mmCIF file of C-alpha atoms and ligand atoms in Angstrom:
data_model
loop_
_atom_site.group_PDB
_atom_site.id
_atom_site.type_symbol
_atom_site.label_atom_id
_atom_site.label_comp_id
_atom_site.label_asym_id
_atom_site.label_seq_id
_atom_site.Cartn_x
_atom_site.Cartn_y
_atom_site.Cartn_z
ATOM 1 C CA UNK O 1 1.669 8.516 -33.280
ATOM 2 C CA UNK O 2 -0.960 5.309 -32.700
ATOM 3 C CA UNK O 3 -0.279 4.064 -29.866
ATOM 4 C CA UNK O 4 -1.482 0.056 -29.658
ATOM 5 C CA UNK O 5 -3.271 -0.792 -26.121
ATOM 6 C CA UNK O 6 -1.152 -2.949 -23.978
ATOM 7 C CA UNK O 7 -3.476 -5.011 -21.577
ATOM 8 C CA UNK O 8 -1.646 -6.793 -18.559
ATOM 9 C CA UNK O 9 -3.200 -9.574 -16.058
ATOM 10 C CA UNK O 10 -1.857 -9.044 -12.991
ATOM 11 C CA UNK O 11 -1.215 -12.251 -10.850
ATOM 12 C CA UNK O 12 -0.754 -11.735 -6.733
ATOM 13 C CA UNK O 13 0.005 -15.253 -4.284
ATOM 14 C CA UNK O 14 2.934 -14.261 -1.919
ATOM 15 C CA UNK O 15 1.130 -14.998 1.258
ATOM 16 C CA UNK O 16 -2.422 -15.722 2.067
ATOM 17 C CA UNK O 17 -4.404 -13.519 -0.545
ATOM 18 C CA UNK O 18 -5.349 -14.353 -3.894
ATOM 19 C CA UNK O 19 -5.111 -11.635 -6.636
ATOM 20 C CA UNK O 20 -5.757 -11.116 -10.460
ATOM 21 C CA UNK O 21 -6.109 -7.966 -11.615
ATOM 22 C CA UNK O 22 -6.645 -6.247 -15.415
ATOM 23 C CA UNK O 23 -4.886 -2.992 -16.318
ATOM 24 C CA UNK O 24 -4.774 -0.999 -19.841
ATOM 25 C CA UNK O 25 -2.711 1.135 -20.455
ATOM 26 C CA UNK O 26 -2.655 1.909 -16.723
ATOM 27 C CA UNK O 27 -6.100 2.249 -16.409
ATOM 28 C CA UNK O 28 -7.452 -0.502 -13.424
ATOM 29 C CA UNK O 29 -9.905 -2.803 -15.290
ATOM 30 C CA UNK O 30 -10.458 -5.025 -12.251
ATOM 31 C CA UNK O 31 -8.742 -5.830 -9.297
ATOM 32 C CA UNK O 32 -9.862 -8.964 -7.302
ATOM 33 C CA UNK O 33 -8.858 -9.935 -3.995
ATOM 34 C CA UNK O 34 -9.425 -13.400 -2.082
ATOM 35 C CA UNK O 35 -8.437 -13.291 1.385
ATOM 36 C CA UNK O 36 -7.565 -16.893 3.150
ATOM 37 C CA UNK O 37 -9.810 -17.083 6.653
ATOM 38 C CA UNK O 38 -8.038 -20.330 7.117
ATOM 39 C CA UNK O 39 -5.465 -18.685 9.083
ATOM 40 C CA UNK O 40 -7.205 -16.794 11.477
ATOM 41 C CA UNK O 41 -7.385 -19.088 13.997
ATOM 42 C CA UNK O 42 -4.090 -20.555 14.385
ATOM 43 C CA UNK O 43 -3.076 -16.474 14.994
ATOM 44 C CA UNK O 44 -0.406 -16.213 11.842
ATOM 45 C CA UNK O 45 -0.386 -17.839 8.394
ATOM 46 C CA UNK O 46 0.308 -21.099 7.737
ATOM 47 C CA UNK O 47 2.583 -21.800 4.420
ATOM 48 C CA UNK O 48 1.275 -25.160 3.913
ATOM 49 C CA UNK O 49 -2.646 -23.626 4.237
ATOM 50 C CA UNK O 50 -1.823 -20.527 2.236
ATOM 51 C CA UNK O 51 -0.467 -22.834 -0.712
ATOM 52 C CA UNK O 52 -3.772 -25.328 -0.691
ATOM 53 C CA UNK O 53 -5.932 -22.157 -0.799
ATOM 54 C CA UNK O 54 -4.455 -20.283 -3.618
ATOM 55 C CA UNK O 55 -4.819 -23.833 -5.379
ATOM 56 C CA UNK O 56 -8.632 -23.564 -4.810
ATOM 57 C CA UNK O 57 -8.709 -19.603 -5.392
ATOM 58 C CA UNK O 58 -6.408 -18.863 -8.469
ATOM 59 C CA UNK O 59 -8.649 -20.331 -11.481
ATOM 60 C CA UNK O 60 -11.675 -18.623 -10.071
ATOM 61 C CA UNK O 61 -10.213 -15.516 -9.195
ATOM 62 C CA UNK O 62 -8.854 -15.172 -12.742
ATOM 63 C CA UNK O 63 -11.771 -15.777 -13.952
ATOM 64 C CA UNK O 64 -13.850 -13.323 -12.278
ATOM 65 C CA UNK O 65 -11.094 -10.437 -13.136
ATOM 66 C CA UNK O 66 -11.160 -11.193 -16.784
ATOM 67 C CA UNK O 67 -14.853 -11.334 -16.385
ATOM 68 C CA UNK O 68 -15.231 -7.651 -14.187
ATOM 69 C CA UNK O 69 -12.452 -5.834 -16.929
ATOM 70 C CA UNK O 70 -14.635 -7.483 -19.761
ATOM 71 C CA UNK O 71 -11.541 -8.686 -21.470
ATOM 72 C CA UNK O 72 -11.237 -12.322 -22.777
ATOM 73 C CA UNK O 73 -8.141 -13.892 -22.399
ATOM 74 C CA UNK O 74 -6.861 -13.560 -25.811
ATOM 75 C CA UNK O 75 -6.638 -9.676 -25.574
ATOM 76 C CA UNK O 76 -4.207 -9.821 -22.902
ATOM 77 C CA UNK O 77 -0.714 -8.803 -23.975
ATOM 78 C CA UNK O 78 1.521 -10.105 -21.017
ATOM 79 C CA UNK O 79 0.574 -11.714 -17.484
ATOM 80 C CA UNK O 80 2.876 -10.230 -14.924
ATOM 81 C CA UNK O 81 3.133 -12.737 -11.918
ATOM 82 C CA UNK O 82 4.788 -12.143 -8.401
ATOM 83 C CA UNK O 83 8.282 -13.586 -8.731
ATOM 84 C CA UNK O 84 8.833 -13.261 -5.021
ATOM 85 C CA UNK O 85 9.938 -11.829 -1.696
ATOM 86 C CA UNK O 86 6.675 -14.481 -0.105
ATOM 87 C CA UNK O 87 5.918 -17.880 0.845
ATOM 88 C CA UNK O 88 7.824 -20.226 -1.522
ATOM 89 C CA UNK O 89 4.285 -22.702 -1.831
ATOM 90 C CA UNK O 90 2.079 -19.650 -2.134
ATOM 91 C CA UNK O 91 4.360 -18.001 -4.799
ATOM 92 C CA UNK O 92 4.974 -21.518 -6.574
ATOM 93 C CA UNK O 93 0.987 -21.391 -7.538
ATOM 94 C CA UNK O 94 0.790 -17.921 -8.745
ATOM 95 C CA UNK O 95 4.131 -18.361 -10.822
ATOM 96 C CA UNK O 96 3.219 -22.116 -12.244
ATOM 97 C CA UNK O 97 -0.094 -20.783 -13.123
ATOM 98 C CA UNK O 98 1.157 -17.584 -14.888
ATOM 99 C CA UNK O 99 3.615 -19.809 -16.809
ATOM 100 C CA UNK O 100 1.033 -22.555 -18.084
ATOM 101 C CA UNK O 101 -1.129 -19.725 -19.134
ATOM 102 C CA UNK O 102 1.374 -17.722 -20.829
ATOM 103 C CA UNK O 103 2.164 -21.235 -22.621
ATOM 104 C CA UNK O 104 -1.022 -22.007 -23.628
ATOM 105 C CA UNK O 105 -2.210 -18.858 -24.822
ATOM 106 C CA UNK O 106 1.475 -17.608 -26.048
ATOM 107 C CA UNK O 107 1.259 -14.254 -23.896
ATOM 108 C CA UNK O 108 4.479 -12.418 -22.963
ATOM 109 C CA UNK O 109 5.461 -13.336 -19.467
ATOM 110 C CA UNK O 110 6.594 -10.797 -16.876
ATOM 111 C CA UNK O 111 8.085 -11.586 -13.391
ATOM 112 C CA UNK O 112 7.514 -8.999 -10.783
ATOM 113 C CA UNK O 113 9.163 -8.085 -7.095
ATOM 114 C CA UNK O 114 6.280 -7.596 -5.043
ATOM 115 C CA UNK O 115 7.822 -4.754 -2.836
ATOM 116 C CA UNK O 116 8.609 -2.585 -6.458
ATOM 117 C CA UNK O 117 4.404 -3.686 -7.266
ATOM 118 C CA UNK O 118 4.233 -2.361 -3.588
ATOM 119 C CA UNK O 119 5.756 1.187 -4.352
ATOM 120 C CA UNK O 120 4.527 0.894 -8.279
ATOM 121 C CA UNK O 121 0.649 0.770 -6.779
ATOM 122 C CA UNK O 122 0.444 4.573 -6.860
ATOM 123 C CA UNK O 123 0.321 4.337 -10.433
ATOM 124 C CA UNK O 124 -2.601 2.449 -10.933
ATOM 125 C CA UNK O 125 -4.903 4.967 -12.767
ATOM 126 C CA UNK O 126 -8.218 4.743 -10.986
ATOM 127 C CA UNK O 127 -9.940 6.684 -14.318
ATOM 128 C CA UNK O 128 -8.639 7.838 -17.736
ATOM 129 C CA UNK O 129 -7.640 11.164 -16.917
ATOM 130 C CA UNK O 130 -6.015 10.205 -13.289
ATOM 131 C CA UNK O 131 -2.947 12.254 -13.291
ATOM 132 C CA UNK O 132 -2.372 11.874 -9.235
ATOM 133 C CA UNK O 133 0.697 10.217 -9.426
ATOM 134 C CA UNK O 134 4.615 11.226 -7.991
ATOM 135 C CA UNK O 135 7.610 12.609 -9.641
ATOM 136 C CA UNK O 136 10.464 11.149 -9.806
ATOM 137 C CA UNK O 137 12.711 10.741 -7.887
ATOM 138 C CA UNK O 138 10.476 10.394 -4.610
ATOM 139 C CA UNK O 139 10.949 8.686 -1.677
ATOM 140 C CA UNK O 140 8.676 5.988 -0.222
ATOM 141 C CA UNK O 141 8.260 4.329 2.931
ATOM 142 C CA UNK O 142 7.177 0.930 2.453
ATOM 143 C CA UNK O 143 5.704 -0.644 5.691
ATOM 144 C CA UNK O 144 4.100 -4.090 5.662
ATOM 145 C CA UNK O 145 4.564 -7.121 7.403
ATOM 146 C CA UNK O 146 7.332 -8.380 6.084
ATOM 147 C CA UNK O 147 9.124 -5.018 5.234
ATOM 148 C CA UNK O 148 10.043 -2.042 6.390
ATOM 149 C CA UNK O 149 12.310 0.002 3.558
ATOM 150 C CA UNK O 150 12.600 3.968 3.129
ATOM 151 C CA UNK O 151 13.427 3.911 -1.256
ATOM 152 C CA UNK O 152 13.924 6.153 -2.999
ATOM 153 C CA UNK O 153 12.602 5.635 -6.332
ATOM 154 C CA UNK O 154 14.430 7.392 -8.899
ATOM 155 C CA UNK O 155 12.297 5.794 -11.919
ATOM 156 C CA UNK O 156 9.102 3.025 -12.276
ATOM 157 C CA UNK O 157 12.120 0.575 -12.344
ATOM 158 C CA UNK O 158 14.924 2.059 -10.540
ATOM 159 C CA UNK O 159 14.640 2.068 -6.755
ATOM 160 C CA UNK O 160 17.372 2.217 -4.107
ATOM 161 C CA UNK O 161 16.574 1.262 -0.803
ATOM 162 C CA UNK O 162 18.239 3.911 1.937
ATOM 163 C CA UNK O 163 17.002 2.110 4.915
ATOM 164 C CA UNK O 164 15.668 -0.737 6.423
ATOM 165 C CA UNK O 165 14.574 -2.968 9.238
ATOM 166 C CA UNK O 166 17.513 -5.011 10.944
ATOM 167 C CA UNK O 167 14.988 -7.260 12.708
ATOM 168 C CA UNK O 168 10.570 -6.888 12.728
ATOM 169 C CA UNK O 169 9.087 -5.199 10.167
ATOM 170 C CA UNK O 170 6.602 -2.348 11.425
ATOM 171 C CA UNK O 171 3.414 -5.110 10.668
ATOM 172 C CA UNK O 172 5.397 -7.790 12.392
ATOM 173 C CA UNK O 173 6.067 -5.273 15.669
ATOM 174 C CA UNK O 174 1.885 -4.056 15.714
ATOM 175 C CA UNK O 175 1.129 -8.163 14.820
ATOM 176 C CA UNK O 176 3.223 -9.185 17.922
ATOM 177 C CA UNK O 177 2.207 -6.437 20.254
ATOM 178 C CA UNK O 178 -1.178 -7.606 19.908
ATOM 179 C CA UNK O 179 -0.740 -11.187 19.971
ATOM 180 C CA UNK O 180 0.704 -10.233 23.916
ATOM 181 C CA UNK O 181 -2.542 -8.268 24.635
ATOM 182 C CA UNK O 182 -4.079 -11.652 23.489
ATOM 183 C CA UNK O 183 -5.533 -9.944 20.411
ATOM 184 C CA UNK O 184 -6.569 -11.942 17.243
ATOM 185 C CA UNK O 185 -4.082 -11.925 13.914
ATOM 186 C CA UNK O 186 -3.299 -10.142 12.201
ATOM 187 C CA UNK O 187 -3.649 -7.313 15.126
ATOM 188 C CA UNK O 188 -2.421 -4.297 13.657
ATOM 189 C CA UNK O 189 -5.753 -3.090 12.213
ATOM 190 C CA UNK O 190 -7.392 -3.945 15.800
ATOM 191 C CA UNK O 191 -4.920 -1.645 17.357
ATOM 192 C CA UNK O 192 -5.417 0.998 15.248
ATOM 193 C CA UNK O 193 -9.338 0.388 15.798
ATOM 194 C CA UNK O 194 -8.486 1.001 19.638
ATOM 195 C CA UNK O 195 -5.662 3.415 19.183
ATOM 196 C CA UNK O 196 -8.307 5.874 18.145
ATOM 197 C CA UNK O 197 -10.152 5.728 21.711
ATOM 198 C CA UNK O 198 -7.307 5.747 23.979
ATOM 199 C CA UNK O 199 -4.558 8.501 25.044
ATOM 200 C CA UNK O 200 -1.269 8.027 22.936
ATOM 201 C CA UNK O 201 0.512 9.452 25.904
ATOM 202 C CA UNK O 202 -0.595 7.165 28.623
ATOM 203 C CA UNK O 203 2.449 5.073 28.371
ATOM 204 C CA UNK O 204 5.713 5.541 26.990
ATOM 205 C CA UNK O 205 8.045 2.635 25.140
ATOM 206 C CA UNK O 206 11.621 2.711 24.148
ATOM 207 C CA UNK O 207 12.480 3.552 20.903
ATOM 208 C CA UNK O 208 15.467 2.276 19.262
ATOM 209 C CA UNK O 209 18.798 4.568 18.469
ATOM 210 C CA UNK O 210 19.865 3.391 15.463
ATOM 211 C CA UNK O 211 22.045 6.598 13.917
ATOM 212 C CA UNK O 212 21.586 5.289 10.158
ATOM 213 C CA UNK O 213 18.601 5.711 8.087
ATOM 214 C CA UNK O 214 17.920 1.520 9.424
ATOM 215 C CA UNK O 215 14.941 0.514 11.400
ATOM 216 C CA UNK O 216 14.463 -1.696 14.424
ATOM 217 C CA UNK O 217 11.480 -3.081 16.033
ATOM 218 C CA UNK O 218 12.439 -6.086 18.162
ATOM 219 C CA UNK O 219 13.332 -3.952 21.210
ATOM 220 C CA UNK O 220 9.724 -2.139 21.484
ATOM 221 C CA UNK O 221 8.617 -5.623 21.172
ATOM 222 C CA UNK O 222 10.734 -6.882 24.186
ATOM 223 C CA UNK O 223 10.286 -3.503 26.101
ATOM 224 C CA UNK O 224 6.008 -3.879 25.540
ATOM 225 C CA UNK O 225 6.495 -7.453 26.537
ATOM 226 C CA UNK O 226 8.058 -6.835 29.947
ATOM 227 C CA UNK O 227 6.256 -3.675 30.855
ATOM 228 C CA UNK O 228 2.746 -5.703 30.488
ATOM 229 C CA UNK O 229 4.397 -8.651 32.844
ATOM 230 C CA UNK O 230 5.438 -6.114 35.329
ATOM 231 C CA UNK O 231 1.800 -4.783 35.630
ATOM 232 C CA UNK O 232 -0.093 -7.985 35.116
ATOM 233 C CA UNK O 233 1.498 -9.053 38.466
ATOM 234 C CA UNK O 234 0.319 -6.452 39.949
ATOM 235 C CA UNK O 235 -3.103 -6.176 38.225
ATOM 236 C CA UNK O 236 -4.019 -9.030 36.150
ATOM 237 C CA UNK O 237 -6.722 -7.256 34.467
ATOM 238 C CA UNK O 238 -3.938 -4.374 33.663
ATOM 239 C CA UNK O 239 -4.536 -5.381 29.511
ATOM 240 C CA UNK O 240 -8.377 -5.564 29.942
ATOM 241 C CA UNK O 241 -8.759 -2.063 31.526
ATOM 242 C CA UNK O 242 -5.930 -0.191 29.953
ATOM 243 C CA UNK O 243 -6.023 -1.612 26.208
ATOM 244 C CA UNK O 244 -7.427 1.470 24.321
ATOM 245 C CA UNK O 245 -4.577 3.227 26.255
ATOM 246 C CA UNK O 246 -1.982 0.859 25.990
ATOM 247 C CA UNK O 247 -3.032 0.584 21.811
ATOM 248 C CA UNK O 248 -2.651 4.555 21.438
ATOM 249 C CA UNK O 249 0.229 4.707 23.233
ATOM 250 C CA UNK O 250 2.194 1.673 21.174
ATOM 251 C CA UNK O 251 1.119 3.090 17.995
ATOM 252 C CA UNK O 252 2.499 6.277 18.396
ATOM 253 C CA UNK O 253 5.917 4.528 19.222
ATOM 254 C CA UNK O 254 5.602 2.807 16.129
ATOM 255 C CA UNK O 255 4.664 5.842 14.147
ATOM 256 C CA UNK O 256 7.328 8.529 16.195
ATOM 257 C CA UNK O 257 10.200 5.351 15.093
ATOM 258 C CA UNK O 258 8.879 5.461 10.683
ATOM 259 C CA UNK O 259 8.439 9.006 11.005
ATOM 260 C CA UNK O 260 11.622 9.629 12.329
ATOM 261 C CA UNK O 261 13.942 8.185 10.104
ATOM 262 C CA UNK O 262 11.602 9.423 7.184
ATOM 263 C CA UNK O 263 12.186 12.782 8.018
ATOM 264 C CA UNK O 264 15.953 12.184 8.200
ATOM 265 C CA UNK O 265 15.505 10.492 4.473
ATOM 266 C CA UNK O 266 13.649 13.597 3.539
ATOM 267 C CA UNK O 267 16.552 16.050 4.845
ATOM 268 C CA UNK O 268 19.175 14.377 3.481
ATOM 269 C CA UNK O 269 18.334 13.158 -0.134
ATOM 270 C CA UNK O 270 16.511 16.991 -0.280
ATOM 271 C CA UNK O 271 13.226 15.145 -1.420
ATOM 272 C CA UNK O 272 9.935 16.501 -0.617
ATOM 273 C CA UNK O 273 7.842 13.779 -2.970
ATOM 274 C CA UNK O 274 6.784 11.602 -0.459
ATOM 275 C CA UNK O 275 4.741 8.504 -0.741
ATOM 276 C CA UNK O 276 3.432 5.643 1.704
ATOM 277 C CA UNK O 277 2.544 1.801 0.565
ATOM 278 C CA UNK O 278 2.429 -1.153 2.025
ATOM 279 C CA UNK O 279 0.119 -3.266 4.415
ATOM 280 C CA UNK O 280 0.860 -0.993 7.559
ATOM 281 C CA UNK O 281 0.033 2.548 5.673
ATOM 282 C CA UNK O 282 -3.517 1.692 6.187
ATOM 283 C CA UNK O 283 -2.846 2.777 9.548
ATOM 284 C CA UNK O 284 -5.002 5.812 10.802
ATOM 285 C CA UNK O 285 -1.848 7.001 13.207
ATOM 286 C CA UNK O 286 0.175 6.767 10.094
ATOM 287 C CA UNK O 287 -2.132 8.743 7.785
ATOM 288 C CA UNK O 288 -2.802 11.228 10.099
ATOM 289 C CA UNK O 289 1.250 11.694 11.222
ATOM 290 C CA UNK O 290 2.036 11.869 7.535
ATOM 291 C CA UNK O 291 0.057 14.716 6.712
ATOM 292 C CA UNK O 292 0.778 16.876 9.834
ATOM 293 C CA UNK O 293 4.460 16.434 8.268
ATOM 294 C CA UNK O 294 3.109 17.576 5.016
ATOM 295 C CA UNK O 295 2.379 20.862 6.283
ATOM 296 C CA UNK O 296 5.340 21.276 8.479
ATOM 297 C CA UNK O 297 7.713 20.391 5.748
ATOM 298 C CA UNK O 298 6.030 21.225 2.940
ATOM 299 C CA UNK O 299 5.979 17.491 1.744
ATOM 300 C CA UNK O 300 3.794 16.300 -1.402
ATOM 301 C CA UNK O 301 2.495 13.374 0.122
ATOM 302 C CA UNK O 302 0.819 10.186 -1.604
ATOM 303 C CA UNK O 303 -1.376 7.962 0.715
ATOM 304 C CA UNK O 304 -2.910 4.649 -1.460
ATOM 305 C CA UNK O 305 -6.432 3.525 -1.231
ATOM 306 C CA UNK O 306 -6.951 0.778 1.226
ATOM 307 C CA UNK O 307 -7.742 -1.366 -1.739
ATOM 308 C CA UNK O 308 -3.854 -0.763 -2.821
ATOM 309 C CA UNK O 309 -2.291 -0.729 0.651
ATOM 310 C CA UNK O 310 -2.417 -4.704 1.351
ATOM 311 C CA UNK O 311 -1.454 -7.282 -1.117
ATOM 312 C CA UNK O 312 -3.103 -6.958 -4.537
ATOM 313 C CA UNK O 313 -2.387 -8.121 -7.690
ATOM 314 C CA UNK O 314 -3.310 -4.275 -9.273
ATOM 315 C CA UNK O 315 0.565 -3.249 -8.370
ATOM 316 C CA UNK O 316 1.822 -6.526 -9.857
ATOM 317 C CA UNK O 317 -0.174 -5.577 -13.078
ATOM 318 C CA UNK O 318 1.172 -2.073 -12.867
ATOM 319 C CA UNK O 319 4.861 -3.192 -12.295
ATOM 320 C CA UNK O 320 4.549 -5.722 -15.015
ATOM 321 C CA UNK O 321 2.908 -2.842 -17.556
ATOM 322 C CA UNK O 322 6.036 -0.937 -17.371
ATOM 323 C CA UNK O 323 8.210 -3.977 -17.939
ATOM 324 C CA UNK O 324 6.258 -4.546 -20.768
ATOM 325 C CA UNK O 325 6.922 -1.037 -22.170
ATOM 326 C CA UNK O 326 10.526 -1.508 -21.681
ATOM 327 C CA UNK O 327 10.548 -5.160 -23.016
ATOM 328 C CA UNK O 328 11.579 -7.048 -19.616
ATOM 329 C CA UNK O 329 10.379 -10.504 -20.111
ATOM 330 C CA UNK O 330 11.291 -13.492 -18.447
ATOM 331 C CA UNK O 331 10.643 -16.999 -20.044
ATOM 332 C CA UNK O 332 9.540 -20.761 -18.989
ATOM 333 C CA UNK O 333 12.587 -21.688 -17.057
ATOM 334 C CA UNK O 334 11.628 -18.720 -14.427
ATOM 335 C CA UNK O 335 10.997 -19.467 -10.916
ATOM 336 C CA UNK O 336 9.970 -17.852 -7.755
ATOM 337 C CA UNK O 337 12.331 -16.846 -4.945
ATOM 338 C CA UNK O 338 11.263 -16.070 -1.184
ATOM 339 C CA UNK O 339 13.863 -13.766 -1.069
ATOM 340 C CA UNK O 340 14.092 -11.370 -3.599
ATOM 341 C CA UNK O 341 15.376 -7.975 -3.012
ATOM 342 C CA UNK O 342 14.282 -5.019 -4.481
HETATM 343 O O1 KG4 A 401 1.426 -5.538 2.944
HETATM 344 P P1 KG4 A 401 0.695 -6.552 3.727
HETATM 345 O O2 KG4 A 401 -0.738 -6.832 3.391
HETATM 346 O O3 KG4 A 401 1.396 -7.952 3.682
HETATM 347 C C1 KG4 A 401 2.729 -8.116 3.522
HETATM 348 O O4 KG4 A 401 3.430 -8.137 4.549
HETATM 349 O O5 KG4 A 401 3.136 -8.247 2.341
HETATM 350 O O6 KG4 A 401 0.798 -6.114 5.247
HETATM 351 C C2 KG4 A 401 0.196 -6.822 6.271
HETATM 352 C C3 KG4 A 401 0.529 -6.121 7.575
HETATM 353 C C4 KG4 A 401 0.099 -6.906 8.805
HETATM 354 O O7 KG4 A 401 1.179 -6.913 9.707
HETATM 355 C C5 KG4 A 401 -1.062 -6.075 9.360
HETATM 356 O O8 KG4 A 401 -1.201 -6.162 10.763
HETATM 357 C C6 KG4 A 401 -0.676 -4.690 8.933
HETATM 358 O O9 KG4 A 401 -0.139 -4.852 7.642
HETATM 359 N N1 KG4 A 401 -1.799 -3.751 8.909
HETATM 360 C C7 KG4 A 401 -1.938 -2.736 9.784
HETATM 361 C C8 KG4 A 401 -3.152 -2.089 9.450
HETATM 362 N N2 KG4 A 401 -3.709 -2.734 8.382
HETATM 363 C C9 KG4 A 401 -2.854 -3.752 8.060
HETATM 364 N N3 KG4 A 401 -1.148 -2.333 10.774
HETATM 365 C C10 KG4 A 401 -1.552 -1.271 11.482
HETATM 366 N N4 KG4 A 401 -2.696 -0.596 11.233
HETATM 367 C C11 KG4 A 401 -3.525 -0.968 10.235
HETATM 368 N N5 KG4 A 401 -4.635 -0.274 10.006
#
């Protein structure tokens, strides 16, 4: 049977990077990524910052992603847009600029949740005969900065969500960690830089005991908090001497605390199809952790490319492809929501 081509623009603003991305028929076309510098030094983002910017970034971004997948504008069949969980300002450009495009250009419009684009990224064909993707069902552990969820994802747009984080998200608990070693944001990726000289058993932190399948994070950051007061008194250059030590030994806590509970997801929902996403699976500890469960449990695991783990507008595209297949469209009157479950 002919199959027609369906090409999607993909459309990413939920917090400080600007996306656009070009799939057909699954196949990644272009993927384009502006990151905000803005924010660096005020150590976080700032909403009002993170809107101006994608004002500046979003026609040019476009542009260059039409330009990369060699596709003009009017051969795109839908532009899939994040709809939300994210900064109301950021999302507000992304979405008003997907709508006035669709408008202009009368191209089907498709809303996406960014944490399903998050989870959907592992089916972004990389080339035509790119068959590496999970079964169904599967479970995935999505671990950002705003989210920490254990899914299990039954189809591309039916996803349950098993557990979750009551307070931080993982990225929030390595962000804030390193803000108190005076690190620059976002930290995580610095502490995993430094986790990888020092001894993850040098010190231990407390890990929650949560009996559920939930998440909690706000404790290790309390526990981290006081334990590096205690010693500054006594040393005041405790952080300066110990910090490849004390950044191996806080990202194994985080790691031990998202393995744990995955393992639990694995036993009890008898899946062994397990996938990672998210800003946080970057993380060398939780790569490496990951696969030494693999073996030990026989898992089929799924670890994105860096280029898919933080926030790109390829998994919006993705999502918004299989939308298109099964006709999900939204229309004009759509707009975003900073809270927007999965
Ligand atoms: O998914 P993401 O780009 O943004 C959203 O939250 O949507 O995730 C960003 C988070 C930040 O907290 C950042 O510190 C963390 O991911 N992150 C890492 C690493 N790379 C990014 N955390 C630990 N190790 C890394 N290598």
């Amino acid at each position: 049977m002919f199959m027609k081509d369906i090409t999607i623009l993909g459309i990413e603003s939920s917090c400080d990077d600007t996306s656009a991305a070009v799939i057909k028929n699954g196949l990644i076309l272009s993927n384009e990524i502006t990151t905000q510098k803005v924010h660096e030094e005020y150590g976080g983002v700032v909403p009002e910052l993170a809107s101006r910017a994608h004002q500046q970034n979003i026609i040019p971004v476009v542009d260059v992603a039409l330009k990369k997948a060699k596709i003009s504008i009017d051969d795109i069949d839908g532009i899939a847009f994040t709809k939300g969980p994210g900064l109301l300002g950021s999302l507000l450009v992304g979405t008003s600029f997907a709508k006035g495009l669709a408008l202009a250009k009368n191209i089907k419009l498709i809303d996406v949740n960014h944490l399903q684009g998050h989870v959907l990224a592992h089916f972004v064909k990389k080339h035509k005969d790119d068959n590496n993707q999970p079964q169904f069902p599967f479970l995935c552990l999505l671990v950002s900065g705003g989210n920490t969820q254990i899914i299990v994802v039954k189809d591309a747009l039916e996803m349950e969500v098993i557990g979750e984080t009551i307070d931080d998200a993982a990225g929030e608990a390595f962000d804030k960690c390193a803000k108190v070693m005076k690190l620059p944001y976002p930290g995580g990726p610095i502490i995993d830089r430094y986790a990888q000289k020092g001894n993850p058993l040098a010190f231990t932190f407390n890990k929650p005991k949560i009996k559920n399948l939930d998440y909690s994070f706000s404790g290790l950051k309390t526990s981290f908090l006081y334990f590096l007061r205690d010693r500054m008194k006594e040393n005041p250059k405790f952080i300066d001497e110990n910090i490849y030590d004390l950044s191996a030994s806080l990202q194994k806590t985080i790691v031990d605390i998202l393995m744990d509970k995955l393992i639990k997801a694995a036993k009890e929902t008898n899946i062994k199809e397990i996938a990672i996403a998210g800003g946080v699976s970057a993380n060398s500890g939780v790569r490496n952790k990951l696969e030494e469960l693999a073996q030990k449990y026989q898992w089929n695991i799924f670890i994105p490319e860096f280029q898919y783990t933080t926030d790109n507008a390829a998994m919006i595209a993705i999502t918004g492809y299989y939308k298109y297949l099964k006709g999900e469209f939204t229309d004009q009157t759509v707009t975003p929501m900073a809270r927007f479950n999965i």
